[in-house]
mmCIF file of C-alpha atoms in Angstrom:
data_model
loop_
_atom_site.group_PDB
_atom_site.id
_atom_site.type_symbol
_atom_site.label_atom_id
_atom_site.label_comp_id
_atom_site.label_asym_id
_atom_site.label_seq_id
_atom_site.Cartn_x
_atom_site.Cartn_y
_atom_site.Cartn_z
ATOM 1 C CA MET A 1 -32.646 8.097 -42.376
ATOM 2 C CA PRO A 2 -31.386 10.568 -39.922
ATOM 3 C CA GLU A 3 -27.544 10.322 -39.261
ATOM 4 C CA ASP A 4 -28.004 8.934 -35.658
ATOM 5 C CA ASP A 5 -31.004 6.678 -36.220
ATOM 6 C CA PRO A 6 -30.517 3.421 -34.582
ATOM 7 C CA ALA A 7 -32.250 1.471 -37.193
ATOM 8 C CA ARG A 8 -29.156 1.719 -39.676
ATOM 9 C CA SER A 9 -27.320 -1.416 -40.458
ATOM 10 C CA GLY A 10 -24.534 -2.287 -38.095
ATOM 11 C CA ALA A 11 -21.741 -1.814 -40.575
ATOM 12 C CA ASP A 12 -23.150 1.682 -41.397
ATOM 13 C CA ARG A 13 -23.406 3.120 -37.901
ATOM 14 C CA SER A 14 -20.431 2.054 -35.857
ATOM 15 C CA GLY A 15 -18.502 5.261 -36.135
ATOM 16 C CA ALA A 16 -21.363 7.487 -35.994
ATOM 17 C CA ASP A 17 -22.802 5.661 -32.982
ATOM 18 C CA ARG A 18 -19.573 6.094 -31.097
ATOM 19 C CA SER A 19 -19.810 9.784 -31.829
ATOM 20 C CA GLY A 20 -23.295 9.893 -30.781
ATOM 21 C CA ALA A 21 -22.564 8.099 -27.628
ATOM 22 C CA ASP A 22 -19.820 10.411 -26.693
ATOM 23 C CA ARG A 23 -22.042 13.450 -27.229
ATOM 24 C CA ILE A 24 -24.670 11.961 -25.151
ATOM 25 C CA LEU A 25 -22.241 11.454 -22.215
ATOM 26 C CA ASP A 26 -21.015 14.792 -22.499
ATOM 27 C CA ALA A 27 -24.575 16.370 -22.574
ATOM 28 C CA ALA A 28 -25.738 14.013 -19.677
ATOM 29 C CA ILE A 29 -22.591 14.898 -17.423
ATOM 30 C CA SER A 30 -23.309 18.632 -18.211
ATOM 31 C CA GLY A 31 -27.019 18.514 -17.488
ATOM 32 C CA PHE A 32 -26.762 16.185 -14.388
ATOM 33 C CA GLY A 33 -24.022 18.460 -13.064
ATOM 34 C CA GLU A 34 -26.087 21.687 -13.498
ATOM 35 C CA HIS A 35 -29.594 20.253 -12.665
ATOM 36 C CA GLY A 36 -29.257 16.957 -11.057
ATOM 37 C CA VAL A 37 -30.567 13.711 -12.496
ATOM 38 C CA LYS A 38 -34.109 14.316 -11.479
ATOM 39 C CA GLY A 39 -34.000 18.026 -12.977
ATOM 40 C CA THR A 40 -32.552 16.737 -16.278
ATOM 41 C CA SER A 41 -34.841 14.943 -18.914
ATOM 42 C CA LEU A 42 -33.795 12.734 -21.720
ATOM 43 C CA LYS A 43 -35.444 15.167 -24.022
ATOM 44 C CA THR A 44 -33.021 17.821 -22.754
ATOM 45 C CA ILE A 45 -29.988 15.639 -23.168
ATOM 46 C CA ALA A 46 -31.108 14.581 -26.796
ATOM 47 C CA ALA A 47 -31.367 18.229 -27.654
ATOM 48 C CA GLU A 48 -28.111 19.051 -26.313
ATOM 49 C CA ALA A 49 -26.223 16.103 -27.816
ATOM 50 C CA GLY A 50 -28.094 16.463 -31.355
ATOM 51 C CA VAL A 51 -29.587 13.119 -31.165
ATOM 52 C CA SER A 52 -32.897 11.424 -30.683
ATOM 53 C CA GLN A 53 -34.274 10.070 -27.392
ATOM 54 C CA ALA A 54 -34.378 6.726 -29.202
ATOM 55 C CA LEU A 55 -30.567 6.798 -29.784
ATOM 56 C CA ILE A 56 -30.068 7.361 -26.032
ATOM 57 C CA LEU A 57 -32.212 4.455 -25.224
ATOM 58 C CA HIS A 58 -30.488 2.335 -27.837
ATOM 59 C CA HIS A 59 -26.998 3.160 -26.404
ATOM 60 C CA PHE A 60 -27.970 3.072 -22.620
ATOM 61 C CA GLY A 61 -31.352 1.527 -22.010
ATOM 62 C CA SER A 62 -32.588 3.937 -19.548
ATOM 63 C CA LYS A 63 -31.809 7.038 -17.539
ATOM 64 C CA ASP A 64 -30.551 5.172 -14.630
ATOM 65 C CA ARG A 65 -28.157 3.169 -16.919
ATOM 66 C CA LEU A 66 -27.037 6.307 -18.594
ATOM 67 C CA HIS A 67 -26.300 7.895 -15.068
ATOM 68 C CA GLN A 68 -24.109 4.732 -14.269
ATOM 69 C CA ALA A 69 -22.368 5.260 -17.577
ATOM 70 C CA CYS A 70 -21.777 8.882 -16.724
ATOM 71 C CA ASP A 71 -20.247 7.607 -13.407
ATOM 72 C CA GLU A 72 -17.813 5.201 -15.251
ATOM 73 C CA HIS A 73 -16.865 7.793 -17.935
ATOM 74 C CA VAL A 74 -15.955 10.409 -15.093
ATOM 75 C CA VAL A 75 -13.905 7.801 -13.161
ATOM 76 C CA ARG A 76 -12.080 6.858 -16.263
ATOM 77 C CA LEU A 77 -11.249 10.389 -17.244
ATOM 78 C CA VAL A 78 -10.084 11.109 -13.613
ATOM 79 C CA ARG A 79 -7.963 8.173 -13.619
ATOM 80 C CA GLN A 80 -6.471 9.124 -16.963
ATOM 81 C CA GLY A 81 -5.674 12.668 -15.703
ATOM 82 C CA LYS A 82 -3.994 11.311 -12.549
ATOM 83 C CA GLU A 83 -1.978 8.791 -14.474
ATOM 84 C CA SER A 84 -0.839 11.490 -17.092
ATOM 85 C CA ALA A 85 0.174 13.818 -14.195
ATOM 86 C CA MET A 86 1.987 11.007 -12.316
ATOM 87 C CA SER A 87 3.829 9.745 -15.362
ATOM 88 C CA GLN A 88 5.838 12.969 -15.577
ATOM 89 C CA GLY A 89 7.734 11.666 -12.499
ATOM 90 C CA PRO A 90 9.904 14.295 -10.524
ATOM 91 C CA GLN A 91 9.559 16.625 -13.482
ATOM 92 C CA LEU A 92 5.757 17.102 -12.803
ATOM 93 C CA ASP A 93 4.642 20.508 -13.961
ATOM 94 C CA PRO A 94 2.203 21.688 -11.223
ATOM 95 C CA LEU A 95 0.621 24.427 -13.344
ATOM 96 C CA LEU A 96 -0.008 21.821 -16.166
ATOM 97 C CA ALA A 97 -1.677 19.722 -13.589
ATOM 98 C CA LEU A 98 -3.797 22.423 -12.470
ATOM 99 C CA ARG A 99 -4.740 23.327 -16.104
ATOM 100 C CA GLN A 100 -5.899 19.688 -16.371
ATOM 101 C CA ILE A 101 -8.173 20.288 -13.354
ATOM 102 C CA GLU A 102 -9.392 23.416 -15.116
ATOM 103 C CA ASP A 103 -10.372 21.477 -18.152
ATOM 104 C CA SER A 104 -12.061 18.848 -15.961
ATOM 105 C CA ARG A 105 -14.456 21.288 -14.130
ATOM 106 C CA PRO A 106 -17.613 20.014 -15.842
ATOM 107 C CA LEU A 107 -16.671 16.510 -14.456
ATOM 108 C CA LEU A 108 -16.112 18.153 -10.915
ATOM 109 C CA ARG A 109 -19.492 19.781 -11.218
ATOM 110 C CA TYR A 110 -20.843 16.455 -12.039
ATOM 111 C CA LEU A 111 -19.192 14.605 -9.123
ATOM 112 C CA ALA A 112 -20.263 17.323 -6.617
ATOM 113 C CA ARG A 113 -23.871 17.061 -7.794
ATOM 114 C CA THR A 114 -24.179 13.313 -7.866
ATOM 115 C CA LEU A 115 -22.325 12.871 -4.487
ATOM 116 C CA SER A 116 -24.672 15.221 -2.925
ATOM 117 C CA GLU A 117 -27.675 13.714 -4.228
ATOM 118 C CA GLY A 118 -26.457 10.211 -3.104
ATOM 119 C CA GLY A 119 -28.000 6.817 -4.282
ATOM 120 C CA ASP A 120 -27.154 3.320 -4.366
ATOM 121 C CA HIS A 121 -24.601 3.728 -7.061
ATOM 122 C CA ILE A 122 -22.413 6.122 -4.902
ATOM 123 C CA ALA A 123 -20.767 3.248 -3.020
ATOM 124 C CA HIS A 124 -19.486 1.729 -6.370
ATOM 125 C CA LEU A 125 -18.455 5.046 -7.710
ATOM 126 C CA ILE A 126 -16.245 5.708 -4.628
ATOM 127 C CA ASP A 127 -14.826 2.090 -4.560
ATOM 128 C CA GLU A 128 -13.793 2.686 -8.188
ATOM 129 C CA MET A 129 -12.073 5.819 -7.391
ATOM 130 C CA VAL A 130 -10.191 4.222 -4.396
ATOM 131 C CA ALA A 131 -9.114 1.301 -6.565
ATOM 132 C CA ASP A 132 -7.946 3.822 -9.160
ATOM 133 C CA ALA A 133 -5.990 5.766 -6.463
ATOM 134 C CA GLU A 134 -4.055 2.602 -5.324
ATOM 135 C CA VAL A 135 -2.913 2.130 -8.799
ATOM 136 C CA TYR A 136 -1.695 5.607 -9.702
ATOM 137 C CA THR A 137 -0.523 6.374 -6.028
ATOM 138 C CA GLY A 138 1.495 3.184 -6.332
ATOM 139 C CA ALA A 139 3.090 4.395 -9.553
ATOM 140 C CA ALA A 140 3.795 7.743 -7.968
ATOM 141 C CA VAL A 141 5.543 6.047 -5.171
ATOM 142 C CA GLU A 142 7.674 4.243 -7.661
ATOM 143 C CA ALA A 143 8.474 7.421 -9.604
ATOM 144 C CA GLY A 144 9.652 9.123 -6.404
ATOM 145 C CA LEU A 145 6.802 11.636 -6.210
ATOM 146 C CA ILE A 146 5.124 10.245 -3.235
ATOM 147 C CA LYS A 147 6.673 8.738 0.083
ATOM 148 C CA PRO A 148 5.615 5.172 0.756
ATOM 149 C CA SER A 149 3.010 4.322 3.413
ATOM 150 C CA ALA A 150 2.955 1.717 6.050
ATOM 151 C CA HIS A 151 -0.865 1.712 5.335
ATOM 152 C CA PRO A 152 -1.297 2.398 1.714
ATOM 153 C CA ARG A 153 -4.809 1.372 1.079
ATOM 154 C CA GLU A 154 -6.014 3.223 4.253
ATOM 155 C CA ARG A 155 -4.089 6.295 3.122
ATOM 156 C CA ASN A 156 -5.844 6.155 -0.337
ATOM 157 C CA VAL A 157 -9.327 5.811 1.232
ATOM 158 C CA VAL A 158 -8.546 8.928 3.381
ATOM 159 C CA LEU A 159 -7.414 11.020 0.703
ATOM 160 C CA VAL A 160 -10.136 10.262 -1.832
ATOM 161 C CA LEU A 161 -12.773 10.834 0.841
ATOM 162 C CA TRP A 162 -10.994 14.074 1.837
ATOM 163 C CA SER A 163 -10.946 15.229 -1.800
ATOM 164 C CA LEU A 164 -14.407 14.303 -2.474
ATOM 165 C CA GLY A 165 -15.496 15.873 0.933
ATOM 166 C CA SER A 166 -13.926 19.196 -0.187
ATOM 167 C CA LEU A 167 -15.747 18.989 -3.664
ATOM 168 C CA VAL A 168 -19.099 18.566 -2.034
ATOM 169 C CA LEU A 169 -18.529 21.503 0.094
ATOM 170 C CA HIS A 170 -17.334 23.599 -2.652
ATOM 171 C CA GLU A 171 -19.739 26.397 -1.846
ATOM 172 C CA HIS A 172 -18.060 26.867 1.613
ATOM 173 C CA MET A 173 -14.612 26.592 0.094
ATOM 174 C CA LYS A 174 -15.464 29.600 -2.184
ATOM 175 C CA ARG A 175 -17.289 31.628 0.739
ATOM 176 C CA LEU A 176 -14.163 31.110 3.047
ATOM 177 C CA LEU A 177 -11.276 30.958 0.610
ATOM 178 C CA GLY A 178 -12.571 32.599 -2.530
ATOM 179 C CA VAL A 179 -11.587 29.255 -4.347
ATOM 180 C CA ASP A 180 -14.323 27.951 -6.660
ATOM 181 C CA PHE A 181 -13.561 24.536 -7.975
ATOM 182 C CA LEU A 182 -16.449 24.751 -10.584
ATOM 183 C CA ASP A 183 -15.570 28.163 -12.283
ATOM 184 C CA THR A 184 -14.811 27.125 -15.828
ATOM 185 C CA GLU A 185 -13.632 30.965 -16.289
ATOM 186 C CA ALA A 186 -11.092 30.966 -13.503
ATOM 187 C CA PRO A 187 -7.323 30.428 -14.242
ATOM 188 C CA PRO A 188 -5.584 27.720 -12.363
ATOM 189 C CA GLU A 189 -3.646 30.187 -10.311
ATOM 190 C CA ASN A 190 -6.875 31.011 -8.593
ATOM 191 C CA LEU A 191 -6.734 27.786 -6.595
ATOM 192 C CA ALA A 192 -3.428 29.050 -4.723
ATOM 193 C CA PRO A 193 -5.504 29.684 -1.483
ATOM 194 C CA TYR A 194 -6.510 25.970 -1.499
ATOM 195 C CA MET A 195 -3.384 24.469 -2.977
ATOM 196 C CA LEU A 196 -0.633 26.224 -0.804
ATOM 197 C CA PRO A 197 -1.926 24.909 2.508
ATOM 198 C CA VAL A 198 -2.474 21.377 1.016
ATOM 199 C CA VAL A 199 1.175 21.330 -0.304
ATOM 200 C CA GLU A 200 2.373 22.718 2.972
ATOM 201 C CA LEU A 201 0.388 19.916 4.819
ATOM 202 C CA PHE A 202 1.664 17.208 2.467
ATOM 203 C CA THR A 203 5.251 18.208 2.338
ATOM 204 C CA GLN A 204 5.966 19.622 5.878
ATOM 205 C CA GLY A 205 3.353 17.952 7.914
ATOM 206 C CA MET A 206 1.512 19.706 10.853
ATOM 207 C CA PHE A 207 2.802 18.405 14.090
ATOM 208 C CA GLU A 208 6.281 19.049 15.634
ATOM 209 C CA PRO A 209 8.349 15.977 16.113
ATOM 210 C CA GLY A 210 7.226 14.008 19.299
ATOM 211 C CA THR A 211 3.870 15.747 19.616
ATOM 212 C CA ILE A 212 1.719 12.641 18.757
ATOM 213 C CA ASP A 213 4.288 9.852 19.123
ATOM 214 C CA ARG A 214 2.063 8.406 21.943
ATOM 215 C CA PHE A 215 -0.853 8.458 19.954
ATOM 216 C CA ALA A 216 0.722 6.664 17.159
ATOM 217 C CA ASP A 217 2.186 4.145 19.375
ATOM 218 C CA ALA A 218 -1.143 3.575 20.948
ATOM 219 C CA PHE A 219 -2.780 2.875 17.542
ATOM 220 C CA ASP A 220 0.061 0.746 16.413
ATOM 221 C CA THR A 221 -0.656 -1.486 19.673
ATOM 222 C CA LEU A 222 -4.272 -1.577 18.771
ATOM 223 C CA ASP A 223 -3.471 -2.562 15.189
ATOM 224 C CA ASP A 224 -1.193 -5.418 16.359
ATOM 225 C CA SER A 225 -3.750 -6.689 18.797
ATOM 226 C CA ASP A 226 -6.201 -6.929 15.990
ATOM 227 C CA LYS A 227 -3.806 -9.088 13.982
ATOM 228 C CA GLU A 228 -3.477 -11.723 16.696
#
């Protein structure tokens, strides 16, 4: 029988099936990112992964479920990358973190495409990313990398949506700043026109002291009234 034939005995196929599933996910993430879900057939994914369409159905059941598995896989890899960066504590190497982004550009392409296409699964995808952000941001606060917040969950929601919004609008980022998040050939240093203002905003802030104190006080008052 062929190496990836799902009809093999369970004892025989466990290792090869995991390898086949990984190849299917990689091929699906690449195809969905390049051509969208509708524009990528199971036949194309099977050919790219070097497996049969039957094996895709064996592992994932349908194209929709394969798409959901891609979401879960991408979220897991993003979480692992963030946790790895945060685990370095104050000794975080920014260029190393950027190189990890560079290695993840197929995932970024997938996220940009799937977020643009929309669908019922998007809310779950974003919820998972926010939940992960709460965990690794909390760890970064404990490690002394990030300041604590009076509104930690809300801050994480805003940061995740800002990041995903920039990714969805990546074509305009390239047009206006010359930064292409999805260019697999560009070195991480090419992200400087984006990273430098982001770092400036995150470290120095934007407003002079006292500029928006009354706004902050007003929102604090509204927040307190909601709790009553």
